[in-house]
Amino acid sequence: RLTLEQKLAIVASEYEQIKTEALRRNTVNERNTDQSESDIEWIDVELEDFQLAITELLKLKES
């Protein structure tokens, strides 16, 4: 069974792959630059929310 830290590492890795793919698509198709940038911003917000949730879970686990 995976620990929270291991799960976070997996999700962070998947996030980087998604971001890399979004950047690749942005490069391949310059017409959609605005959409690609907004997609990346959305992914960044989602990751921040996820990291905050994990931090809170770890605090609860320690108390």
Short mmCIF file of C-alpha atoms in Angstrom, two decimals:
data_model
loop_
_atom_site.label_atom_id
_atom_site.label_comp_id
_atom_site.label_asym_id
_atom_site.label_seq_id
_atom_site.Cartn_x
_atom_site.Cartn_y
_atom_site.Cartn_z
CA ARG A 1 0.00 0.00 0.00
CA LEU A 2 1.34 3.43 -0.95
CA THR A 3 1.99 6.16 1.60
CA LEU A 4 0.60 9.66 1.12
CA GLU A 5 4.09 10.84 0.22
CA GLN A 6 4.40 8.18 -2.50
CA LYS A 7 0.96 9.07 -3.88
CA LEU A 8 1.94 12.75 -3.96
CA ALA A 9 5.14 11.89 -5.84
CA ILE A 10 3.14 9.91 -8.41
CA VAL A 11 0.64 12.73 -8.91
CA ALA A 12 3.44 15.31 -9.17
CA SER A 13 5.10 13.17 -11.84
CA GLU A 14 1.83 12.84 -13.75
CA TYR A 15 1.31 16.60 -13.47
CA GLU A 16 4.73 17.26 -14.99
CA GLN A 17 3.90 14.91 -17.88
CA ILE A 18 0.59 16.72 -18.49
CA LYS A 19 2.30 20.12 -18.36
CA THR A 20 5.03 18.94 -20.75
CA GLU A 21 2.39 17.66 -23.18
CA ALA A 22 0.48 20.96 -22.98
CA LEU A 23 3.68 22.88 -23.72
CA ARG A 24 4.45 20.54 -26.64
CA ARG A 25 1.00 21.11 -28.10
CA ASN A 26 1.45 24.83 -27.64
CA THR A 27 4.68 24.68 -29.64
CA VAL A 28 3.17 22.50 -32.37
CA ASN A 29 0.08 24.67 -32.80
CA GLU A 30 0.87 28.34 -32.17
CA ARG A 31 -2.71 29.38 -33.07
CA ASN A 32 -3.93 27.96 -29.77
CA THR A 33 -1.34 29.70 -27.59
CA ASP A 34 -3.90 31.47 -25.43
CA GLN A 35 -5.85 28.26 -24.79
CA SER A 36 -2.70 26.27 -24.01
CA GLU A 37 -1.50 28.90 -21.54
CA SER A 38 -4.88 28.95 -19.80
CA ASP A 39 -4.79 25.13 -19.62
CA ILE A 40 -1.37 25.27 -17.96
CA GLU A 41 -2.58 27.91 -15.48
CA TRP A 42 -5.55 25.69 -14.63
CA ILE A 43 -3.25 22.69 -14.11
CA ASP A 44 -1.03 24.81 -11.82
CA VAL A 45 -4.06 25.83 -9.72
CA GLU A 46 -5.23 22.22 -9.48
CA LEU A 47 -1.78 21.06 -8.33
CA GLU A 48 -1.60 23.82 -5.70
CA ASP A 49 -5.02 22.79 -4.36
CA PHE A 50 -3.92 19.15 -4.28
CA GLN A 51 -0.69 20.01 -2.45
CA LEU A 52 -2.61 22.02 0.15
CA ALA A 53 -4.98 19.10 0.70
CA ILE A 54 -2.07 16.67 1.14
CA THR A 55 -0.38 19.06 3.59
CA GLU A 56 -3.57 19.23 5.65
CA LEU A 57 -3.92 15.43 5.58
CA LEU A 58 -0.33 15.03 6.78
CA LYS A 59 -0.97 17.48 9.64
CA LEU A 60 -4.05 15.49 10.67
CA LYS A 61 -2.08 12.25 10.47
CA GLU A 62 0.61 13.67 12.80
CA SER A 63 -1.86 14.97 15.41
#
